[in-house]
Coordinates of C-alpha atoms in Angstrom, one line a residue:
X1 CA -6.5 21.0 22.7
X2 CA -3.2 22.6 21.9
X3 CA -3.1 20.8 18.5
X4 CA -6.5 22.3 17.6
X5 CA -5.3 25.8 18.7
X6 CA -2.2 25.4 16.5
X7 CA -4.4 24.5 13.6
X8 CA -6.8 27.4 14.4
X9 CA -3.9 29.8 14.4
X10 CA -2.7 28.4 11.1
X11 CA -6.1 29.1 9.6
X12 CA -6.1 32.6 10.9
X13 CA -2.6 33.2 9.5
X14 CA -3.7 32.0 6.0
X15 CA -7.1 33.8 5.8
X16 CA -6.2 35.3 2.4
X17 CA -6.1 31.7 1.0
X18 CA -9.7 30.8 2.1
X19 CA -11.8 29.6 -0.8
X20 CA -9.0 30.1 -3.4
X21 CA -7.8 27.2 -5.4
X22 CA -4.0 26.5 -5.2
X23 CA -1.9 24.0 -7.1
X24 CA 0.7 21.8 -5.4
X25 CA 4.1 21.0 -7.1
X26 CA 2.4 17.8 -8.4
X27 CA -0.4 19.8 -10.0
X28 CA -3.0 18.8 -7.4
X29 CA -5.7 21.4 -6.6
X30 CA -6.1 22.2 -2.9
X31 CA -8.4 24.7 -1.2
X32 CA -8.5 26.1 2.4
X33 CA -12.2 25.6 3.0
X34 CA -14.3 28.4 4.6
X35 CA -16.1 27.5 7.8
X36 CA -19.5 25.7 7.2
X37 CA -18.3 24.4 3.9
X38 CA -17.0 21.1 2.6
X39 CA -15.8 19.4 -0.6
X40 CA -18.1 17.2 -2.6
X41 CA -17.8 15.6 -6.0
X42 CA -20.6 16.7 -8.3
X43 CA -21.8 14.8 -11.4
X44 CA -24.4 17.2 -12.8
X45 CA -24.3 21.0 -13.4
X46 CA -27.7 22.8 -13.6
X47 CA -27.9 26.4 -14.9
X48 CA -30.9 28.5 -13.8
X49 CA -31.9 32.0 -15.1
X50 CA -32.4 35.0 -12.9
X51 CA -36.1 34.4 -13.3
X52 CA -35.9 31.0 -11.7
X53 CA -36.3 29.1 -15.0
X54 CA -34.3 26.1 -16.2
X55 CA -31.6 27.2 -18.7
X56 CA -29.2 24.3 -19.3
X57 CA -27.5 21.2 -17.8
X58 CA -24.5 19.1 -18.4
X59 CA -22.5 16.2 -16.9
X60 CA -19.4 17.3 -14.9
X61 CA -16.1 15.5 -15.9
X62 CA -14.4 13.7 -13.1
X63 CA -11.4 16.1 -13.1
X64 CA -13.8 19.0 -12.5
X65 CA -16.1 17.3 -10.0
X66 CA -14.6 18.6 -6.6
X67 CA -17.0 21.3 -5.5
X68 CA -17.0 23.6 -2.4
X69 CA -20.5 23.4 -0.9
X70 CA -22.1 25.1 2.1
X71 CA -23.0 22.5 4.8
X72 CA -24.6 22.5 8.2
X73 CA -23.4 20.6 11.3
X74 CA -25.8 17.6 10.8
X75 CA -25.3 17.5 7.0
X76 CA -21.5 17.7 7.1
X77 CA -21.3 14.4 9.1
X78 CA -24.3 12.7 7.5
X79 CA -24.1 9.0 6.6
X80 CA -26.5 6.7 4.8
X81 CA -28.7 6.6 7.8
X82 CA -29.2 10.3 8.3
X83 CA -31.2 12.7 6.1
X84 CA -30.0 16.2 6.9
X85 CA -29.9 18.3 3.7
X86 CA -27.0 20.4 2.6
X87 CA -27.6 24.1 2.3
X88 CA -27.6 24.6 -1.5
X89 CA -26.0 22.0 -3.8
X90 CA -27.1 18.5 -2.9
X91 CA -28.0 15.0 -4.1
X92 CA -30.9 14.4 -6.4
X93 CA -33.0 12.9 -3.6
X94 CA -33.0 16.3 -1.9
X95 CA -33.3 18.8 -4.7
X96 CA -35.7 17.0 -7.1
X97 CA -39.4 17.5 -6.5
X98 CA -40.3 14.8 -9.0
X99 CA -37.8 12.2 -7.6
X100 CA -40.5 9.7 -6.7
X101 CA -42.4 10.2 -10.0
X102 CA -39.3 8.7 -11.7
X103 CA -38.9 5.7 -9.5
X104 CA -36.9 7.1 -6.6
X105 CA -37.7 7.1 -2.9
X106 CA -37.3 10.1 -0.6
X107 CA -35.4 9.8 2.7
X108 CA -37.5 10.4 5.7
X109 CA -36.6 12.2 8.9
X110 CA -36.7 10.0 12.0
X111 CA -37.5 13.2 14.1
X112 CA -40.4 14.9 12.4
X113 CA -41.3 12.6 9.5
X114 CA -40.5 15.1 6.7
X115 CA -39.2 13.9 3.4
X116 CA -35.7 14.9 2.2
X117 CA -37.0 17.2 -0.6
X118 CA -39.3 19.1 1.9
X119 CA -36.5 19.3 4.4
X120 CA -34.2 20.8 1.8
X121 CA -36.7 23.4 0.7
X122 CA -37.5 24.4 4.3
X123 CA -33.8 24.9 5.0
X124 CA -33.2 26.9 1.8
X125 CA -36.3 29.1 2.5
X126 CA -35.0 29.9 6.0
X127 CA -31.7 31.1 4.5
X128 CA -33.5 33.1 1.8
X129 CA -35.8 34.7 4.4
X130 CA -32.9 35.8 6.6
X131 CA -31.2 39.2 6.6
X132 CA -28.2 37.5 5.0
X133 CA -30.0 36.2 2.0
X134 CA -28.5 36.4 -1.5
X135 CA -30.6 37.0 -4.6
X136 CA -28.8 34.3 -6.7
X137 CA -29.7 31.7 -4.0
X138 CA -33.3 33.0 -4.2
X139 CA -33.3 32.2 -7.9
X140 CA -32.4 28.6 -7.2
X141 CA -35.2 28.3 -4.6
X142 CA -37.7 29.7 -7.1
X143 CA -36.7 27.1 -9.7
X144 CA -36.6 24.1 -7.4
X145 CA -40.0 24.9 -5.9
X146 CA -41.5 24.0 -9.3
X147 CA -40.5 20.4 -8.6
X148 CA -39.6 19.3 -12.2
X149 CA -35.8 19.0 -12.1
X150 CA -35.6 15.4 -13.3
X151 CA -38.0 16.2 -16.1
X152 CA -35.8 19.0 -17.3
X153 CA -32.7 16.9 -17.0
X154 CA -34.3 14.2 -19.1
X155 CA -35.3 16.7 -21.8
X156 CA -31.7 18.0 -21.8
X157 CA -30.5 14.4 -22.3
X158 CA -28.4 14.5 -19.2
X159 CA -30.4 11.9 -17.4
X160 CA -32.2 8.9 -19.0
X161 CA -35.6 7.3 -18.3
X162 CA -37.6 4.4 -19.7
X163 CA -41.3 4.0 -19.1
X164 CA -41.1 7.1 -16.9
X165 CA -38.5 5.5 -14.6
X166 CA -34.9 6.5 -14.3
X167 CA -32.6 3.9 -15.8
X168 CA -30.6 2.5 -12.9
X169 CA -27.5 1.4 -14.8
X170 CA -26.3 1.2 -18.4
X171 CA -26.8 -2.2 -20.0
X172 CA -26.2 -3.9 -23.3
X173 CA -29.9 -3.8 -24.0
X174 CA -29.9 0.0 -23.6
X175 CA -26.8 0.3 -25.7
X176 CA -28.6 -1.4 -28.6
X177 CA -31.5 1.0 -28.1
X178 CA -29.7 4.2 -27.5
X179 CA -26.3 3.3 -29.1
X180 CA -23.7 5.5 -27.3
X181 CA -23.3 5.3 -23.6
X182 CA -24.3 8.6 -22.0
X183 CA -21.6 10.6 -20.2
X184 CA -23.4 10.5 -16.9
X185 CA -22.9 6.7 -16.5
X186 CA -19.1 7.3 -16.9
X187 CA -18.9 9.5 -13.8
X188 CA -21.4 7.8 -11.5
X189 CA -20.3 5.0 -9.1
X190 CA -24.0 4.2 -8.4
X191 CA -27.2 4.5 -10.3
X192 CA -28.7 7.8 -11.6
X193 CA -30.6 8.5 -8.4
X194 CA -27.2 9.0 -6.5
X195 CA -26.2 12.0 -8.7
X196 CA -25.0 15.1 -6.9
X197 CA -26.2 18.4 -8.4
X198 CA -24.5 21.8 -8.3
X199 CA -26.0 25.1 -9.5
X200 CA -25.1 28.1 -11.7
X201 CA -27.0 31.3 -12.6
X202 CA -27.2 32.4 -16.2
X203 CA -26.9 36.2 -16.6
X204 CA -27.8 37.7 -20.0
X205 CA -24.7 39.2 -21.6
X206 CA -22.4 38.0 -18.8
X207 CA -22.5 34.2 -19.1
X208 CA -22.9 31.7 -16.3
X209 CA -21.9 32.3 -12.6
X210 CA -21.1 29.2 -10.6
X211 CA -22.6 29.3 -7.1
X212 CA -19.8 27.2 -5.6
X213 CA -16.6 28.9 -4.4
X214 CA -18.2 32.3 -5.0
X215 CA -17.0 34.5 -2.1
X216 CA -20.3 36.5 -1.8
X217 CA -22.3 33.2 -1.5
X218 CA -19.8 31.9 1.0
X219 CA -20.0 35.0 3.2
X220 CA -23.8 35.0 2.9
X221 CA -24.2 31.5 4.2
X222 CA -21.5 31.8 6.9
X223 CA -23.1 34.9 8.4
X224 CA -26.5 33.3 8.2
X225 CA -25.4 30.0 9.8
X226 CA -23.4 31.6 12.6
X227 CA -26.6 33.2 13.9
X228 CA -28.4 29.8 13.7
X229 CA -26.1 28.1 16.2
X230 CA -28.0 27.6 19.4
X231 CA -25.7 26.9 22.4
X232 CA -23.1 29.5 23.6
X233 CA -20.4 28.5 26.0
X234 CA -16.7 28.6 26.9
X235 CA -14.6 27.6 23.9
X236 CA -11.6 25.6 25.3
X237 CA -9.6 26.5 22.1
X238 CA -9.9 30.3 22.0
X239 CA -11.0 30.9 25.6
X240 CA -14.0 33.0 24.4
X241 CA -17.7 32.6 24.8
X242 CA -18.9 31.3 21.4
X243 CA -21.6 29.1 19.9
X244 CA -20.5 25.5 20.7
X245 CA -20.7 22.3 18.7
X246 CA -20.5 18.6 19.6
X247 CA -20.4 17.4 16.0
X248 CA -17.0 17.7 14.4
X249 CA -15.9 17.2 10.8
X250 CA -14.8 14.0 9.2
X251 CA -13.2 13.6 5.7
X252 CA -9.9 14.8 7.1
X253 CA -7.4 12.7 5.1
X254 CA -9.5 12.3 1.8
X255 CA -13.0 12.7 0.5
X256 CA -14.4 9.4 1.7
X257 CA -12.7 9.4 5.1
X258 CA -15.3 9.1 7.9
X259 CA -12.9 8.9 10.8
X260 CA -13.1 11.8 13.3
X261 CA -10.5 13.1 15.7
X262 CA -13.1 14.4 18.1
X263 CA -16.3 12.5 18.7
X264 CA -18.7 12.4 21.6
X265 CA -21.8 10.8 20.0
X266 CA -21.7 7.7 22.3
X267 CA -23.9 8.7 25.3
X268 CA -24.9 5.2 26.2
X269 CA -21.6 3.2 26.7
X270 CA -18.4 4.2 28.4
X271 CA -16.9 7.0 26.3
X272 CA -17.0 9.4 29.2
X273 CA -19.4 7.9 31.8
X274 CA -18.1 7.4 35.2
X275 CA -16.1 10.6 35.1
X276 CA -18.6 13.1 33.5
X277 CA -22.3 13.4 33.1
X278 CA -22.2 15.3 29.8
X279 CA -19.7 15.3 26.9
X280 CA -19.2 19.1 27.1
X281 CA -17.7 18.6 30.6
X282 CA -14.8 16.8 28.8
X283 CA -14.2 19.7 26.4
X284 CA -16.5 22.4 24.9
X285 CA -15.4 23.5 21.5
X286 CA -16.9 26.3 19.4
X287 CA -18.2 25.7 16.0
X288 CA -15.8 28.3 14.5
X289 CA -12.7 26.9 16.2
X290 CA -13.6 23.3 15.2
X291 CA -14.3 24.3 11.6
X292 CA -11.2 26.4 11.2
X293 CA -8.9 23.9 12.9
X294 CA -10.2 20.9 10.9
X295 CA -10.3 22.8 7.6
X296 CA -6.7 23.9 8.2
X297 CA -5.7 20.3 8.8
X298 CA -7.4 19.0 5.7
X299 CA -5.7 21.8 3.6
X300 CA -2.3 21.0 5.0
X301 CA -2.6 17.2 4.5
X302 CA -3.7 17.8 0.9
X303 CA -1.0 20.3 0.3
X304 CA 2.1 18.8 2.0
X305 CA 1.2 15.7 4.0
X306 CA 3.0 12.4 3.5
X307 CA 0.6 9.4 3.6
X308 CA 1.2 5.6 3.7
X309 CA -1.5 3.1 4.3
X310 CA -3.8 5.7 5.8
X311 CA -1.2 7.1 8.2
X312 CA -0.4 10.7 7.6
X313 CA 2.9 12.4 8.5
X314 CA 2.5 16.2 8.5
X315 CA 5.0 19.0 9.3
X316 CA 4.1 22.7 8.9
X317 CA 5.0 26.2 9.8
X318 CA 4.2 29.7 8.7
X319 CA 6.2 29.1 5.5
X320 CA 7.5 26.0 3.6
X321 CA 9.8 24.0 5.8
X322 CA 11.9 20.8 5.4
X323 CA 10.0 17.6 6.4
X324 CA 11.7 15.0 8.8
X325 CA 10.7 12.2 6.4
X326 CA 12.7 13.5 3.4
X327 CA 16.2 12.6 2.3
X328 CA 19.0 15.2 1.9
X329 CA 18.4 15.0 -1.9
X330 CA 14.7 15.6 -1.6
X331 CA 15.2 18.6 0.6
X332 CA 18.0 20.4 -1.3
X333 CA 18.2 18.9 -4.9
X334 CA 17.4 22.3 -6.4
X335 CA 20.0 24.0 -4.3
X336 CA 22.7 21.5 -5.0
X337 CA 21.9 21.7 -8.8
X338 CA 22.3 25.5 -8.8
X339 CA 25.2 26.0 -6.4
X340 CA 28.7 25.8 -8.0
X341 CA 30.2 24.7 -4.7
X342 CA 27.9 21.7 -4.7
X343 CA 30.1 20.3 -7.5
X344 CA 32.4 19.2 -4.7
X345 CA 29.8 16.5 -3.9
X346 CA 30.6 14.7 -7.1
X347 CA 33.6 13.0 -5.7
X348 CA 33.9 10.0 -3.4
X349 CA 36.4 12.1 -1.3
X350 CA 33.6 14.3 0.0
X351 CA 34.2 15.0 3.6
X352 CA 31.7 15.6 6.4
X353 CA 32.8 19.2 6.7
X354 CA 32.1 19.9 3.0
X355 CA 28.6 18.4 3.2
X356 CA 28.0 20.3 6.5
X357 CA 28.9 23.6 5.1
X358 CA 26.7 23.1 2.0
X359 CA 23.8 21.8 4.1
X360 CA 23.9 24.9 6.4
X361 CA 24.0 27.1 3.4
X362 CA 20.9 25.5 1.9
X363 CA 19.1 25.4 5.3
X364 CA 19.7 29.1 5.7
X365 CA 17.2 29.8 3.0
X366 CA 14.5 28.2 5.1
X367 CA 15.6 29.9 8.3
X368 CA 15.5 33.5 6.9
X369 CA 11.8 33.1 6.0
X370 CA 10.7 32.5 9.6
X371 CA 10.7 34.7 12.6
X372 CA 13.0 33.6 15.4
X373 CA 10.3 32.1 17.7
X374 CA 8.1 30.8 14.9
X375 CA 6.9 27.3 15.9
X376 CA 7.2 24.2 13.7
X377 CA 4.4 21.7 14.2
X378 CA 4.7 17.9 13.6
X379 CA 1.7 15.6 13.7
X380 CA 1.1 11.9 12.8
X381 CA -2.5 10.7 12.3
X382 CA -4.1 7.3 11.7
X383 CA -7.5 5.7 12.2
X384 CA -7.8 2.6 14.4
X385 CA -11.4 2.1 13.2
X386 CA -13.3 3.5 10.2
X387 CA -14.9 6.1 12.5
X388 CA -12.2 7.0 15.0
X389 CA -8.9 8.7 14.2
X390 CA -6.0 9.1 16.7
X391 CA -3.2 11.6 16.9
X392 CA -0.2 9.3 17.3
X393 CA 2.4 12.1 17.6
X394 CA 2.1 15.8 18.2
X395 CA 5.0 18.2 18.7
X396 CA 5.5 21.9 18.5
X397 CA 9.1 23.0 18.4
X398 CA 10.7 26.4 18.1
X399 CA 12.2 27.1 14.7
X400 CA 15.9 27.2 15.8
X401 CA 15.6 23.9 17.7
X402 CA 13.9 22.2 14.8
X403 CA 16.5 23.3 12.3
X404 CA 19.3 22.2 14.6
X405 CA 17.7 18.7 14.9
X406 CA 17.2 18.5 11.1
X407 CA 20.9 19.6 10.6
X408 CA 22.1 17.1 13.2
X409 CA 20.2 14.2 11.6
X410 CA 21.4 14.9 8.1
X411 CA 25.0 15.2 9.2
X412 CA 25.1 12.2 11.5
X413 CA 23.2 10.1 9.0
X414 CA 25.5 11.2 6.2
X415 CA 26.6 8.7 3.5
X416 CA 27.0 8.3 -0.2
X417 CA 23.9 6.8 -1.9
X418 CA 23.7 5.6 -5.5
X419 CA 20.1 4.3 -5.7
X420 CA 18.4 7.6 -6.5
X421 CA 16.0 7.6 -9.5
X422 CA 14.3 10.7 -11.0
X423 CA 12.6 10.8 -14.4
X424 CA 14.0 7.3 -15.0
X425 CA 17.6 8.6 -14.6
X426 CA 19.9 7.3 -11.8
X427 CA 21.6 9.9 -9.6
X428 CA 24.1 9.8 -6.7
X429 CA 23.6 11.9 -3.6
X430 CA 25.3 12.5 -0.3
X431 CA 23.5 12.9 3.0
X432 CA 20.7 11.1 4.9
X433 CA 18.3 8.6 3.2
X434 CA 14.5 9.2 3.5
X435 CA 12.7 7.6 6.5
X436 CA 10.7 5.4 4.0
X437 CA 13.9 4.1 2.4
X438 CA 15.3 3.3 5.8
X439 CA 12.1 1.4 6.7
X440 CA 12.0 -0.5 3.5
X441 CA 15.7 -1.4 3.7
X442 CA 15.2 -2.6 7.3
X443 CA 12.5 -5.1 6.4
X444 CA 12.9 -5.5 2.6
X445 CA 11.3 -3.8 -0.3
X446 CA 8.4 -6.1 -0.2
X447 CA 7.6 -5.3 3.5
X448 CA 3.9 -4.6 4.0
X449 CA 2.7 -1.0 4.5
X450 CA 1.8 -1.5 8.1
X451 CA 5.3 -2.4 9.0
X452 CA 6.8 0.4 7.0
X453 CA 4.5 3.1 8.4
X454 CA 5.2 1.9 12.0
X455 CA 9.0 2.0 11.3
X456 CA 8.7 5.5 9.9
X457 CA 6.9 6.6 13.1
X458 CA 9.6 5.0 15.2
X459 CA 12.2 7.1 13.3
X460 CA 10.4 10.4 13.5
X461 CA 11.6 11.2 17.1
X462 CA 15.1 10.3 15.9
X463 CA 15.0 13.3 13.6
X464 CA 12.8 15.7 15.5
X465 CA 13.9 14.9 19.1
X466 CA 17.5 13.8 18.4
X467 CA 16.8 10.3 19.9
X468 CA 18.9 7.3 19.0
X469 CA 17.8 5.0 16.2
X470 CA 16.2 2.0 17.8
X471 CA 18.6 -0.9 18.1
X472 CA 16.1 -3.3 16.5
X473 CA 16.3 -1.2 13.3
X474 CA 20.1 -1.1 13.4
X475 CA 20.4 -4.8 13.9
X476 CA 17.9 -5.7 11.2
X477 CA 19.7 -3.4 8.7
X478 CA 23.1 -4.9 9.7
X479 CA 21.7 -8.4 9.2
X480 CA 20.2 -7.7 5.8
X481 CA 23.3 -5.8 4.5
X482 CA 25.5 -8.7 5.6
X483 CA 23.4 -11.1 3.5
X484 CA 23.8 -9.9 -0.1
X485 CA 23.0 -13.3 -1.6
X486 CA 19.4 -13.0 -0.4
X487 CA 18.8 -9.9 -2.6
X488 CA 19.2 -8.6 -6.1
X489 CA 22.4 -6.5 -6.6
X490 CA 20.6 -3.2 -6.8
X491 CA 18.6 -3.8 -3.6
X492 CA 21.7 -4.9 -1.7
X493 CA 23.7 -1.8 -2.9
X494 CA 20.8 0.4 -1.6
X495 CA 20.6 -1.6 1.7
X496 CA 24.4 -1.3 2.2
X497 CA 24.6 2.4 1.8
X498 CA 21.5 3.0 4.0
X499 CA 22.9 0.6 6.6
X500 CA 26.2 2.6 6.6
X501 CA 24.3 5.8 7.1
X502 CA 22.2 4.4 10.0
X503 CA 25.2 2.7 11.6
X504 CA 27.2 5.9 11.4
X505 CA 24.3 7.7 13.1
X506 CA 23.7 5.1 15.8
X507 CA 27.2 4.8 17.0
X508 CA 27.4 8.6 17.1
X509 CA 30.6 9.3 15.3
X510 CA 31.5 12.8 16.4
X511 CA 34.7 13.3 14.5
X512 CA 34.0 16.0 11.9
X513 CA 36.5 14.6 9.5
X514 CA 34.7 11.2 9.4
X515 CA 33.6 10.7 5.8
X516 CA 32.8 8.2 3.1
X517 CA 36.4 8.3 1.8
X518 CA 38.7 5.5 3.1
X519 CA 40.3 6.2 6.5
X520 CA 43.6 4.4 6.6
X521 CA 44.4 5.6 10.1
X522 CA 41.4 3.8 11.6
X523 CA 42.5 0.9 13.9
X524 CA 39.0 -0.3 15.0
X525 CA 39.0 -4.1 14.4
X526 CA 35.5 -4.0 12.8
X527 CA 36.5 -1.4 10.3
X528 CA 39.7 -3.3 9.4
X529 CA 37.9 -6.6 8.9
X530 CA 35.5 -4.8 6.6
X531 CA 38.4 -3.4 4.6
X532 CA 39.9 -6.9 4.2
X533 CA 36.6 -8.2 3.0
X534 CA 36.3 -5.4 0.4
X535 CA 39.8 -6.1 -1.0
X536 CA 39.0 -9.8 -1.4
X537 CA 35.7 -8.9 -3.1
X538 CA 37.3 -6.5 -5.6
X539 CA 40.3 -8.9 -6.2
X540 CA 38.1 -11.8 -7.1
X541 CA 35.7 -9.7 -9.1
X542 CA 38.5 -8.3 -11.3
X543 CA 39.8 -11.9 -11.9
X544 CA 36.4 -13.2 -12.9
X545 CA 35.8 -10.2 -15.2
X546 CA 39.1 -11.0 -17.1
X547 CA 37.7 -14.4 -18.1
X548 CA 34.2 -13.3 -18.7
X549 CA 32.6 -14.9 -15.7
X550 CA 29.8 -13.1 -13.9
X551 CA 28.8 -14.5 -10.5
X552 CA 29.0 -13.5 -6.8
X553 CA 32.5 -13.5 -5.3
X554 CA 33.4 -15.7 -2.3
X555 CA 33.5 -12.5 -0.2
X556 CA 29.9 -11.8 -1.0
X557 CA 28.9 -15.4 -0.5
X558 CA 30.6 -15.6 2.9
X559 CA 29.7 -12.1 4.1
X560 CA 27.0 -13.3 6.5
X561 CA 29.3 -15.8 8.1
X562 CA 32.1 -13.3 8.1
X563 CA 30.1 -10.8 10.1
X564 CA 29.6 -13.5 12.8
X565 CA 33.0 -15.3 12.8
X566 CA 35.5 -13.0 11.0
X567 CA 38.8 -14.7 11.8
X568 CA 37.6 -18.2 10.9
X569 CA 35.7 -17.2 7.8
X570 CA 38.7 -15.1 6.6
X571 CA 40.8 -18.2 6.4
X572 CA 38.4 -19.7 4.0
X573 CA 38.1 -16.6 1.9
X574 CA 41.8 -16.1 1.8
X575 CA 42.4 -19.7 0.7
X576 CA 40.0 -19.2 -2.1
X577 CA 41.8 -16.1 -3.3
X578 CA 45.0 -17.8 -4.2
X579 CA 44.1 -18.9 -7.8
X580 CA 42.6 -15.4 -8.5
X581 CA 45.7 -13.6 -7.3
X582 CA 47.8 -15.8 -9.7
X583 CA 45.4 -15.0 -12.6
X584 CA 45.9 -11.3 -11.9
X585 CA 49.7 -11.6 -11.7
X586 CA 51.1 -8.2 -10.8
X587 CA 47.7 -6.7 -9.9
X588 CA 47.2 -9.7 -7.6
X589 CA 50.4 -8.7 -5.7
X590 CA 49.1 -5.1 -5.4
X591 CA 45.9 -6.4 -3.7
X592 CA 48.0 -8.6 -1.4
X593 CA 50.1 -5.6 -0.4
X594 CA 47.0 -3.8 0.7
X595 CA 45.9 -6.9 2.7
X596 CA 49.3 -7.0 4.3
X597 CA 49.0 -3.3 5.3
X598 CA 45.6 -3.8 6.8
X599 CA 46.8 -6.9 8.7
X600 CA 49.8 -4.9 10.1
X601 CA 47.3 -2.3 11.5
X602 CA 45.6 -4.9 13.6
X603 CA 46.3 -5.1 17.3
X604 CA 47.0 -8.8 17.9
X605 CA 44.4 -9.2 20.6
X606 CA 41.7 -7.8 18.2
X607 CA 42.2 -10.5 15.6
X608 CA 39.5 -12.8 17.0
X609 CA 36.2 -14.5 16.1
X610 CA 34.1 -12.0 18.1
X611 CA 31.1 -10.9 16.0
X612 CA 31.5 -7.6 14.1
X613 CA 29.4 -4.6 14.7
X614 CA 28.1 -2.2 12.0
X615 CA 31.4 -0.4 11.7
X616 CA 32.7 -3.2 9.5
X617 CA 30.2 -2.1 6.8
X618 CA 31.7 1.4 6.8
X619 CA 35.2 -0.2 6.3
X620 CA 33.9 -2.5 3.6
X621 CA 32.1 0.3 1.7
X622 CA 34.9 2.8 1.9
X623 CA 37.6 0.4 0.9
X624 CA 35.6 -1.0 -2.0
X625 CA 34.7 2.5 -3.2
X626 CA 38.4 3.6 -3.0
X627 CA 39.6 0.6 -5.1
X628 CA 36.9 1.1 -7.7
X629 CA 37.7 4.8 -7.9
X630 CA 41.4 4.1 -8.6
X631 CA 40.4 1.6 -11.3
X632 CA 38.2 4.3 -12.9
X633 CA 41.0 6.8 -12.8
X634 CA 43.4 4.4 -14.5
X635 CA 40.9 3.7 -17.2
X636 CA 40.4 7.4 -17.8
X637 CA 44.2 7.9 -18.1

């Protein structure tokens, strides 16, 4: 249960945030829920006076619907087949004493036969009769005991009935009769009987006081409910003797998520039979630890989790930390934009050393906010079935080790990328691509989400644990980057730069001076063949441009064959270059001179048809970028 303890500790460290609404960078509202509380979307708001009389009601807009409500263990995990009431705010079938008078049908307890309205009132009375009661909650009980909620809502024109029956759904016939569509039907996904009600108290001269999210109401219920928990035992999370629970929260990833990480409700089949006689022999967990751990997890996922097709990738520490999934630009765009030294990154001659120094400088800002031994937690979650969630990856790493791994990844996966897009504006950045971009480039931008999320998961240990990128990913990227005719130009350019970054990381280039700029001293045959292909590509492209022709060059067309049989394919490419060299005249001789220099660098025994490895892409990219840069400089002059 180390993961639950880590989350429990996170909750304890962030107690000051409990019950307070926070906004993420994207403007999303998130709340660290108190224990015995959950989020629920409300559709109707009912205001009651301090005398327990109806005062007003209104429909809740969708953007204001999320509501923090007190819940019990049975009600927090209730489904359509269970009838446990929530503690205060609840569905119409629980809070309305006249529900059946208007065509509804109460839920019935399979244990004692009580109807949902009676169960709700009994539970609310028990809270109000306890030493932890709150007078504002008593006001709600006084009003609801009168049993005329729906009647009041109809008079307030919040709900609509015809022939003393609630109108199930809005129709064209009703529209002709009542004209405008009532607001309630715009926020409900079902009929009127499914509406969820939340309560306020009206105080003369002071306005209305919401009873959701109010700290005094939260404390009142938490203190009351803690004494109601029956079984006390050893909590495996904290090591203390505390009230236990066997029912753990759902709705972890989003509001409608019914998958649970911990579940022991199968006492008939083979969940634990054969090894244990009781589920608590597997692990006994206190209600407090379970609530705090799961609420911390929900909060972290909503605040900073990265999700794709239901799989959640989450990294957290005591303060904000860089995520393994993000690209170098995602992590440090603000720093690079503000730092004057970062202007050095606006040149193709950027060296590994320049990037490393700037990266360390940016990373230092994260490091200084954490104590030396502060742990960093990484977790990957997904649900195999609608009711069962699994922890696919769980690691806790000391701060220094984590930052060393992050730094190592972004330096060894360093390359120049031109595919960035922010606010519809393209940008160039240097460093490592995001794990999602690697996954999509590996299998194509139209790859299904299942394949993409599985690939991201494969890449996580490469960042966090310093493992090698799987050879299957490297080979797939190499194959796709070598086949430009199968993609649009923008996609191939993106795939090429990402392939270069991954190849550079996989083959573990340890020379600090290795960079995107052309290395004319490199004698590796793969790199040299890549340079030759780039020269042929640029040469033909220039010649075609002169006569206004826009098509793929022979170098691009033959790239796939060239990667498998470089010597043989080069003869074909070179023969096709002759007319283009003649068209370029003196410039054609310049390109031939470069080809001669590259050819002279070859060791004779290396000029063979042996298939090329990924290093040829580095040679191709760097040589092409160098030639394009020189052309741009001449144009500027």
